[in-house]
CSV table of C-alpha atoms in Angstrom, one decimal:
chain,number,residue,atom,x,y,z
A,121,UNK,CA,-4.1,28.0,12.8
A,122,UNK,CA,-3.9,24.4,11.8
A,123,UNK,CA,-4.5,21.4,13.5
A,124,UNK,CA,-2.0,19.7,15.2
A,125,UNK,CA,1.0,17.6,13.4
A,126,UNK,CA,0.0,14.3,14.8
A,127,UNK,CA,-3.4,15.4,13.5
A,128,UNK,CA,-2.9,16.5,10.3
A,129,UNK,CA,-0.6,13.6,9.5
A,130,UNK,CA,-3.1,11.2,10.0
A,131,UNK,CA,-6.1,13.1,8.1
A,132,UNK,CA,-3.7,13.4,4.8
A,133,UNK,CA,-2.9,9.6,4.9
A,134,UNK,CA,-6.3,8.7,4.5
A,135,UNK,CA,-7.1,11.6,2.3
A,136,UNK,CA,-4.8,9.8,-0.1
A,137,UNK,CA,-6.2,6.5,0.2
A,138,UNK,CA,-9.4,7.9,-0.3
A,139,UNK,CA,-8.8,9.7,-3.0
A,140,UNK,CA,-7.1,6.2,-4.6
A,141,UNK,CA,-11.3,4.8,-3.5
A,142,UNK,CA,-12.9,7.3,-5.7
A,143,UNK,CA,-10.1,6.8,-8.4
A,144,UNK,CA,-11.0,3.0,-8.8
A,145,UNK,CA,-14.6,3.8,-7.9
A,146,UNK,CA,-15.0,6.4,-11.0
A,147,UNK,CA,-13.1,3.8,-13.2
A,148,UNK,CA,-14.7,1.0,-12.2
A,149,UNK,CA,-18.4,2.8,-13.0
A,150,UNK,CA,-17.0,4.2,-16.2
A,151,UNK,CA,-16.2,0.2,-17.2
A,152,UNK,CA,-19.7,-0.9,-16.3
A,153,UNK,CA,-21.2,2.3,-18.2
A,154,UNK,CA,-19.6,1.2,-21.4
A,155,UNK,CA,-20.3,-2.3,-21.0
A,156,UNK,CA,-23.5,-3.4,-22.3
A,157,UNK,CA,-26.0,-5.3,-20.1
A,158,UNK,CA,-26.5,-8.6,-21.6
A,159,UNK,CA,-30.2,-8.2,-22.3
A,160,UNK,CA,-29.9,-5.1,-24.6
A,161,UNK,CA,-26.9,-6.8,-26.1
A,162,UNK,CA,-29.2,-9.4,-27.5
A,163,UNK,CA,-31.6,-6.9,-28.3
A,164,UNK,CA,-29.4,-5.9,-30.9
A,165,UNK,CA,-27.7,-2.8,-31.8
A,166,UNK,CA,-31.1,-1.1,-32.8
A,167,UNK,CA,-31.8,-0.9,-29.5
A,168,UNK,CA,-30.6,2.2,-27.7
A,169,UNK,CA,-29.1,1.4,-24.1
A,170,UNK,CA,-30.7,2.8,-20.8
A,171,UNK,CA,-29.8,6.0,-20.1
A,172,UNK,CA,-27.3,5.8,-16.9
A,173,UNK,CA,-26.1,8.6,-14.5
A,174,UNK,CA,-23.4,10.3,-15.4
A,175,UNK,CA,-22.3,10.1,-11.4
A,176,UNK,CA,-21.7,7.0,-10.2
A,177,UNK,CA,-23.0,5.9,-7.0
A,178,UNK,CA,-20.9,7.4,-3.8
A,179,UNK,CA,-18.4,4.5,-2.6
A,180,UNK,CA,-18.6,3.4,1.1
A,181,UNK,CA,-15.8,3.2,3.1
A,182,UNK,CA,-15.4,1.6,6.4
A,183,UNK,CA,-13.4,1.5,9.6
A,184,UNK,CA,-12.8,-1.5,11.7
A,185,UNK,CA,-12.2,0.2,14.8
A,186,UNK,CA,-11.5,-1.8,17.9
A,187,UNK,CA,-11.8,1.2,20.1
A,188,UNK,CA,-7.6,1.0,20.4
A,189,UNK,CA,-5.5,4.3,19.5
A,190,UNK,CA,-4.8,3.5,15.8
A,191,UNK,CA,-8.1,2.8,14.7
A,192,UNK,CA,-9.7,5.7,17.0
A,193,UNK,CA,-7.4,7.8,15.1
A,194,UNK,CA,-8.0,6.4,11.7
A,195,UNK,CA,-11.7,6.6,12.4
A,196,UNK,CA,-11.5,10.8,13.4
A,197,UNK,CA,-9.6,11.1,10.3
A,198,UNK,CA,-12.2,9.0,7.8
A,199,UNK,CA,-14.8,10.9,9.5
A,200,UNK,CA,-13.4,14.6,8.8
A,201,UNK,CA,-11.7,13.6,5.3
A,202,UNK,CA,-14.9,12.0,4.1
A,203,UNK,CA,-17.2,15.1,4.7
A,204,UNK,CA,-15.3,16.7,2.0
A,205,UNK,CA,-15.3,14.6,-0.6
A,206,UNK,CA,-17.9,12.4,-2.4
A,207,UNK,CA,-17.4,9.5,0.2
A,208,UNK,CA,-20.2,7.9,2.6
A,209,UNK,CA,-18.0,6.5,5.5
A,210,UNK,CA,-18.9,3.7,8.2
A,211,UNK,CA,-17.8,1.8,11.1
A,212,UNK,CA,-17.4,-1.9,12.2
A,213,UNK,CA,-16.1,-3.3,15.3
A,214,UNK,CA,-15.9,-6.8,15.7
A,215,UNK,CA,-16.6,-8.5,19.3
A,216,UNK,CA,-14.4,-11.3,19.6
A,217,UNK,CA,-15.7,-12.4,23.0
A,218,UNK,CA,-12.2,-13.3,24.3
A,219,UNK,CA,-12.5,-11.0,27.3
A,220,UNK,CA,-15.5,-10.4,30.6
A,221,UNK,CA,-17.1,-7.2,28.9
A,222,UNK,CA,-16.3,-7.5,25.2
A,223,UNK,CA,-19.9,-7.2,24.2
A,224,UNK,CA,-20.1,-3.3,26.5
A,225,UNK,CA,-17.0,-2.1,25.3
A,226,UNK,CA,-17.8,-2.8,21.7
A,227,UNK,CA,-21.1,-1.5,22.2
A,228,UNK,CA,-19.3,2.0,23.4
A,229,UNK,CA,-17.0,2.0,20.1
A,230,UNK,CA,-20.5,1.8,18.1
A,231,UNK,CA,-21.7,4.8,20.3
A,232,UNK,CA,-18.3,6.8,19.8
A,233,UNK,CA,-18.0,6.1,16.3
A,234,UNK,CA,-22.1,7.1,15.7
A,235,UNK,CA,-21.0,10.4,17.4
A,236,UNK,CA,-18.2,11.1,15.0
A,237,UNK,CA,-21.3,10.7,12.4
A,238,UNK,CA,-20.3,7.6,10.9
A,239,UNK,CA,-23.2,5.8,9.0
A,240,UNK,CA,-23.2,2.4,8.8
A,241,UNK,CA,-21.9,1.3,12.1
A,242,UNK,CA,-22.1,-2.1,13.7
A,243,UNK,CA,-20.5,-4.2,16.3
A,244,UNK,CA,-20.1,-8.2,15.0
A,245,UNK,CA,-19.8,-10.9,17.5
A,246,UNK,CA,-17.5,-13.6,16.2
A,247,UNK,CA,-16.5,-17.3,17.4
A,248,UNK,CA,-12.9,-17.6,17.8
A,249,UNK,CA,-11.6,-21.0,17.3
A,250,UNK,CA,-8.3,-22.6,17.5
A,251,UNK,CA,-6.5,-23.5,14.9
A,252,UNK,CA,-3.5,-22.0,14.7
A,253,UNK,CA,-3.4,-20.9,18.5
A,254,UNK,CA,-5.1,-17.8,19.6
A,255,UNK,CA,-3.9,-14.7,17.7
A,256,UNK,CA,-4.0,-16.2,14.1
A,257,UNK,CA,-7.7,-17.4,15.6
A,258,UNK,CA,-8.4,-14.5,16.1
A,259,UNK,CA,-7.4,-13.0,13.2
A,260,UNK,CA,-9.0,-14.9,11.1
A,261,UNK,CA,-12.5,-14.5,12.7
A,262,UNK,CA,-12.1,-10.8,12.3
A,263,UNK,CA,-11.3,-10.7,8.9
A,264,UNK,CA,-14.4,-13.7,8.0
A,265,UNK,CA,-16.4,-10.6,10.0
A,266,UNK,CA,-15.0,-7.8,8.1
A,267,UNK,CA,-15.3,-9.7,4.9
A,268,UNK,CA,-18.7,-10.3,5.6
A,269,UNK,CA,-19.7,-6.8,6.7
A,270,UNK,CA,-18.0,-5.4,3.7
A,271,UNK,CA,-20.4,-7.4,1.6
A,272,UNK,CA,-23.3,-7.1,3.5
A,273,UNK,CA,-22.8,-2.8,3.0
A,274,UNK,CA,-21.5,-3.2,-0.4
A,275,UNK,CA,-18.3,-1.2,0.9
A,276,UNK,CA,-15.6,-0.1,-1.7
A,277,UNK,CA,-12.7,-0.2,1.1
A,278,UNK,CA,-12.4,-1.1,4.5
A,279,UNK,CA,-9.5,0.9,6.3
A,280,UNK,CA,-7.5,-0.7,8.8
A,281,UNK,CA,-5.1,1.0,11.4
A,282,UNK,CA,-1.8,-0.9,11.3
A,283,UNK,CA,1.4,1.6,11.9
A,284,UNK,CA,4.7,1.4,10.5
A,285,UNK,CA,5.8,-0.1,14.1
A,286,UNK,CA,2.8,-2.8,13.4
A,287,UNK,CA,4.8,-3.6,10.0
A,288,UNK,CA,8.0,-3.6,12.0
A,289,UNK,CA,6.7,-6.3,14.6
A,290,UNK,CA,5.6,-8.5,11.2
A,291,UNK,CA,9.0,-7.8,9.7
A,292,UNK,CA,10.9,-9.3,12.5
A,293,UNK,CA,7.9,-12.2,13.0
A,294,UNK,CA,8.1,-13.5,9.5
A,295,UNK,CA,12.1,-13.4,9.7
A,296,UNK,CA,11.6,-15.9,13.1
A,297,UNK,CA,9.9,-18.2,11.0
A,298,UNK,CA,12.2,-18.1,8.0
A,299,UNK,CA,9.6,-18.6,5.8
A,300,UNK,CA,11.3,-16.3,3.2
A,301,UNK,CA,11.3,-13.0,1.5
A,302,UNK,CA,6.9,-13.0,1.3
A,303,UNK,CA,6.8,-13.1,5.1
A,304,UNK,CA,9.6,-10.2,5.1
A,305,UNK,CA,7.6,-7.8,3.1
A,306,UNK,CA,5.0,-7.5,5.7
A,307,UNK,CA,1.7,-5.9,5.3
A,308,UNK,CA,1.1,-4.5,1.9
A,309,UNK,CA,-0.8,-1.0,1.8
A,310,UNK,CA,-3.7,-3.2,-0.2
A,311,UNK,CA,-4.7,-6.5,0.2
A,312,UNK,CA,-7.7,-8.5,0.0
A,313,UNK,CA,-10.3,-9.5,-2.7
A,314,UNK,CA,-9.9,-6.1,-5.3
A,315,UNK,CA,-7.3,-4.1,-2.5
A,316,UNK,CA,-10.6,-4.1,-0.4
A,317,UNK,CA,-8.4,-3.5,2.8
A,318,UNK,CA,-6.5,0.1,2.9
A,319,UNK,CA,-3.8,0.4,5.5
A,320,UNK,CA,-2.9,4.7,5.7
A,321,UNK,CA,-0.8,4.3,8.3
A,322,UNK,CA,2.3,1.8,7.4
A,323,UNK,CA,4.2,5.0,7.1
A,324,UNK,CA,3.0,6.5,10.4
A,325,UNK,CA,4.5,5.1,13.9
A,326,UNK,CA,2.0,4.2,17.1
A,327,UNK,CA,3.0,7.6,18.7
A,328,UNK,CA,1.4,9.9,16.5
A,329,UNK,CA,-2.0,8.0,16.3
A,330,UNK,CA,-2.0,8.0,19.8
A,331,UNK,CA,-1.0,12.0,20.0
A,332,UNK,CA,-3.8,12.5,18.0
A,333,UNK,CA,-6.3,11.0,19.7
A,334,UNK,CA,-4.7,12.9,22.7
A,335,UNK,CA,-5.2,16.3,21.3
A,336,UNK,CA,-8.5,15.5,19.9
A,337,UNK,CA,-10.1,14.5,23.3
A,338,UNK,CA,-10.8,10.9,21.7
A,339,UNK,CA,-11.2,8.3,24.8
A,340,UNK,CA,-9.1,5.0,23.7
A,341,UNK,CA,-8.9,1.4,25.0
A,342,UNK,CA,-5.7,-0.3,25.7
A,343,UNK,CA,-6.0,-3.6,25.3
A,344,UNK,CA,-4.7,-6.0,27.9
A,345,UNK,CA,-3.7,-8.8,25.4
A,346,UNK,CA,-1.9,-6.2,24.1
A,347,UNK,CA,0.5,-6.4,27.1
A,348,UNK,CA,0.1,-10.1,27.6
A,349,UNK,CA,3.2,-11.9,27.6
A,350,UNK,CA,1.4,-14.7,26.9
A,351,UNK,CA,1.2,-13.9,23.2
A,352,UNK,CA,4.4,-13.5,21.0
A,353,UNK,CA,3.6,-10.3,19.5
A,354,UNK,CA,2.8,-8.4,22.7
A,355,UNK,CA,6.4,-9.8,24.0
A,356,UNK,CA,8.1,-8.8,20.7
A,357,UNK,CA,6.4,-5.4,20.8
A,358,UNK,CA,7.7,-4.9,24.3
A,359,UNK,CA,10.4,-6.8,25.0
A,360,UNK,CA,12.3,-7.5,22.0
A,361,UNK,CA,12.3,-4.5,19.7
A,362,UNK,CA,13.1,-2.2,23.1
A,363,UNK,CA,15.9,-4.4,23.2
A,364,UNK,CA,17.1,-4.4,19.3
A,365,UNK,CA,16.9,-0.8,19.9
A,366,UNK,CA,18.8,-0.8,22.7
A,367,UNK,CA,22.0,-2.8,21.6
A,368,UNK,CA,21.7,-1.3,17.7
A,369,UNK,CA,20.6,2.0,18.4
A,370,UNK,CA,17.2,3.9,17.0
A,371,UNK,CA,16.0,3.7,13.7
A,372,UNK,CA,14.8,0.0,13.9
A,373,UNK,CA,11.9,0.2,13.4
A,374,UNK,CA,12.0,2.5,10.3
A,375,UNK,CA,14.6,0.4,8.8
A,376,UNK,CA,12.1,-2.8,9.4
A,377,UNK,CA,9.6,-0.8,7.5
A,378,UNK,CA,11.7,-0.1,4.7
A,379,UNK,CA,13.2,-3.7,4.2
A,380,UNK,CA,9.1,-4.8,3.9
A,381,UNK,CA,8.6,-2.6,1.7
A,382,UNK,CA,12.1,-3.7,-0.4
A,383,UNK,CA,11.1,-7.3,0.2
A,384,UNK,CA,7.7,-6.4,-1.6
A,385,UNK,CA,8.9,-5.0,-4.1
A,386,UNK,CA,11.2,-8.2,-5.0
A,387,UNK,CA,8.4,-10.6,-3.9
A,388,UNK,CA,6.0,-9.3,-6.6
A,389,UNK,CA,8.4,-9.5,-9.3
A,390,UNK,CA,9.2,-13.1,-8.2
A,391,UNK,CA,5.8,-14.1,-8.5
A,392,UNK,CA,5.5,-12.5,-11.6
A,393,UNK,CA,8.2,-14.1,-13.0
A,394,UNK,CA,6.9,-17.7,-11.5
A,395,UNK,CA,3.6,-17.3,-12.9
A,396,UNK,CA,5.2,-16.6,-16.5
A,397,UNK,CA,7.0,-19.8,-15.4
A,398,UNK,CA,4.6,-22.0,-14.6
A,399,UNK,CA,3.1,-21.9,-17.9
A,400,UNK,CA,6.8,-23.0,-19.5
A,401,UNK,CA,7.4,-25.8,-17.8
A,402,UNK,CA,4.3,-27.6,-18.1
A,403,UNK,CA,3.7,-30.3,-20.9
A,404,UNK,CA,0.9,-30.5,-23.2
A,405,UNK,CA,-1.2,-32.1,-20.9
A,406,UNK,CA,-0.4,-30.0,-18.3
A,407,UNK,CA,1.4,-31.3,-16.2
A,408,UNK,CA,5.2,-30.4,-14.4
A,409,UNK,CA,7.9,-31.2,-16.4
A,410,UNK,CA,10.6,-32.1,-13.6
A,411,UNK,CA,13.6,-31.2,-16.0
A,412,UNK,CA,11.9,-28.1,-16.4
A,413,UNK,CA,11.6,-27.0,-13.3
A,414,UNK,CA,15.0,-28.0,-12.2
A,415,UNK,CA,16.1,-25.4,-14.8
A,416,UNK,CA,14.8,-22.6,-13.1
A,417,UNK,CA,16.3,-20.6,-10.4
A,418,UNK,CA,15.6,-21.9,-6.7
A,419,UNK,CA,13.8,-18.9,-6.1
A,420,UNK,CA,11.0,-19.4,-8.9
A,421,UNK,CA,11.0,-22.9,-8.9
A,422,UNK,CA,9.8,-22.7,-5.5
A,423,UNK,CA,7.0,-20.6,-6.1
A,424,UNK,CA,6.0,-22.6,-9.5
A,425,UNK,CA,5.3,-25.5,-6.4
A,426,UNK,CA,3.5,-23.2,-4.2
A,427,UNK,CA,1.3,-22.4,-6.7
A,428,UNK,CA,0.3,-26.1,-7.8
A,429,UNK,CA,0.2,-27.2,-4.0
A,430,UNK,CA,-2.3,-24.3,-3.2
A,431,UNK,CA,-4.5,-25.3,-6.6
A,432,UNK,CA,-4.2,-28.7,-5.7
A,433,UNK,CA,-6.2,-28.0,-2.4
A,434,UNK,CA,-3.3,-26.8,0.1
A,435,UNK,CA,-4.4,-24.2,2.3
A,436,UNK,CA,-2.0,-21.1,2.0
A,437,UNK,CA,-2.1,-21.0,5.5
A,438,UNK,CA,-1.1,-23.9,6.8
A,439,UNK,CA,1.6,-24.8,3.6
A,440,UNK,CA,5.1,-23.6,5.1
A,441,UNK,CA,8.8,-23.5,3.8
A,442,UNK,CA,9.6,-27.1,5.0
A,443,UNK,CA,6.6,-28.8,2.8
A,444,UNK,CA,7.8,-26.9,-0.1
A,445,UNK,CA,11.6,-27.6,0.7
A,446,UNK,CA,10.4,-31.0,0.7
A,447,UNK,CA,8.3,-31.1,-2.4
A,448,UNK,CA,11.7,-29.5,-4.0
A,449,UNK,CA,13.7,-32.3,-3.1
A,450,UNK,CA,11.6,-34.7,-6.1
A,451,UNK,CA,12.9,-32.1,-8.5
A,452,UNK,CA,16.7,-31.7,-7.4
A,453,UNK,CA,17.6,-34.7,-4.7
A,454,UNK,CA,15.5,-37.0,-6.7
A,455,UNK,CA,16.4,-41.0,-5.4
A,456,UNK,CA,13.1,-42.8,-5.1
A,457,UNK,CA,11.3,-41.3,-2.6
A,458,UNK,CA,7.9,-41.9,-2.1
A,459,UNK,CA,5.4,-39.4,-2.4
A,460,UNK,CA,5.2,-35.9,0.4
A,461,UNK,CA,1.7,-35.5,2.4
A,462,UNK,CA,1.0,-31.6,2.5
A,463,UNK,CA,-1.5,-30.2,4.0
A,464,UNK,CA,-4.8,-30.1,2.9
A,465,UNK,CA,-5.0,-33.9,1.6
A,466,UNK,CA,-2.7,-33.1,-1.2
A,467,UNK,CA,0.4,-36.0,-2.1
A,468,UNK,CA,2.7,-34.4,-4.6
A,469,UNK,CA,5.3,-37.4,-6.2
A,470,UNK,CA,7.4,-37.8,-9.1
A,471,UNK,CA,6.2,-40.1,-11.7
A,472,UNK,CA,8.0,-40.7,-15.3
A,473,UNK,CA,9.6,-37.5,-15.2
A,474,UNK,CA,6.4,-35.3,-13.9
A,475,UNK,CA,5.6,-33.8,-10.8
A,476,UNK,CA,2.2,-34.8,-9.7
A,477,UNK,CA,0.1,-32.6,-7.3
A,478,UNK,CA,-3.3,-33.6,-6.8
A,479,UNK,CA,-5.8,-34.7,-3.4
A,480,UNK,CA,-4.7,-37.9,-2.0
């Protein structure tokens, strides 16, 4: 008899993200096999190169498990999938000292995640600041600590356990902020420097990681920020999808899933086409061209600006629709203006027919 359906859903997810790991991983050690090392590349080609192993190294891949349902779940399923293949898998949890007993219930994750026979495994205590108010704080002290830790291992892939109904939650989060089709598409499957972060369960909904921890006897915390109306996501999560399935029937959050996963798809071919773009309407000297760029569709010309705000020194983070609407305007509702602060210390104004970006 097999094991359970919640249970066996979950174990082929990351079996095919792991087998993606070793993919890359065997790839990537082929490359560096055939690429000579600089020293005996000056020796010249008398020389005969080092003999290498015709195995590479076995990749690490980690779980950032905050004790929580999903990432309980993913971590089971890491643990059991790894085991049979060529994978070493570990654990991180991050501490972000937000709550009385972060530091003992991280502690526990670290015992129950050495018990599933996870090696490396390490709780991280992180600072959370402020910027940007508490959950993108947040956020951005655990990935600085997962970024880190991955580094610090030398770890090929670090899973995360975000569920389709996760995705759904960004979906309708990005569309509040109508910041555009990007912000639509949600969380990709990769991300990260080299698709270090692996998300198996986009295509899995909250229920069946928690029915799998269920069945498996895995003990889970349920976070009470989680049910916090304080924070948006926790009241979106419980009070406004219940009530978009209510009036619109279910299937929401499914059909959420699948418009990120559309709005991804048109995204990257966007930004393909604007980076093609931005090399066309540039001068010899390099700079914007504004008659160029009016000449392009909304769409890529917007883009072409992102791009030069965020090289000028804009942080991605902080440079919204409005700054880019704004820096627009030089192109197409030119009359004199004078130049547009972004963040970041960057001033992007029109002079003689260019758009200059630069530090102000």
């Amino acid at each position: 008899m097999g094991p359970h359906p919640a249970v066996a859903a979950i174990r082929l997810a990351v079996r095919r993200v792991l087998h993606d790991v070793l993919t890359e991983h065997t790839r990537s050690a082929e490359h560096t096999r055939r690429t000579p090392h600089p020293e005996l590349a000056e020796a010249g080609a008398g020389r005969q190169r080092a003999a290498l192993p015709e195995r590479p190294d076995t990749p690490l891949v980690l779980v950032a498990c905050s004790g929580g349902a999903d990432s309980m779940a993913l971590a089971s399923a890491l643990a059991f999938e790894a085991r049979k293949l060529d994978v070493r898998a570990g654990g991180i949890t991050v501490d972000h000292g937000l709550q009385d007993g972060s530091d003992t219930r991280a502690a526990e994750v670290v015992d129950r995640l050495t018990a599933m026979r996870l090696d490396p495994v390490e709780s991280v205590a992180v600072q959370v600041g402020q910027e940007g108010g508490p959950e993108a704080a947040a956020r951005d002290a655990r990935y600085a600590a997962l970024d880190a830790a991955a580094e610090r291992h030398g770890a090929a892939a670090v899973l995360l356990g975000h569920t389709r109904d996760d995705q759904a939650e960004t979906v309708l989060l990005g569309l509040a902020r109508g910041s555009g089709i990007r912000s639509l598409s949600g969380m990709a499957a990769a991300s990260g420097p080299a698709g270090r972060y692996r998300r198996p369960f986009l295509q899995l909904d909250r229920q069946t990681a928690r029915k799998a921890c269920l069945v498996q006897s895995l003990p889970v915390w349920d976070d009470p920020h989680n049910i916090d109306p304080a924070y948006t996501r926790s009241r979106l999560r419980h009070e406004g999808l219940p009530a978009l399935e209510k009036a619109l029937g279910k299937g929401v959050v499914e059909a959420l899933a699948r418009t990120a996963q559309l709005s991804r798809d048109d995204a990257d071919a966007l930004d393909t086409w604007a980076a093609e773009a931005d090399r066309a309407v540039r001068d010899d000297a390099g700079r914007l061209e504004c008659a160029k760029l009016y000449a392009l569709p909304p769409a890529v010309r917007r883009r072409v600006l992102r791009r030069a705000a965020m090289e000028a020194g804009s942080p991605a983070g902080s440079l919204f629709a409005r700054h880019i609407e704004e820096v627009d305007r030089l192109i197409t509702g030119w009359r004199g203006q004078r130049a547009i602060n972004l963040p970041g210390r960057v001033e992007a104004m029109r002079q003689g027919g260019r758009l200059v970006i630069r530090q102000s």
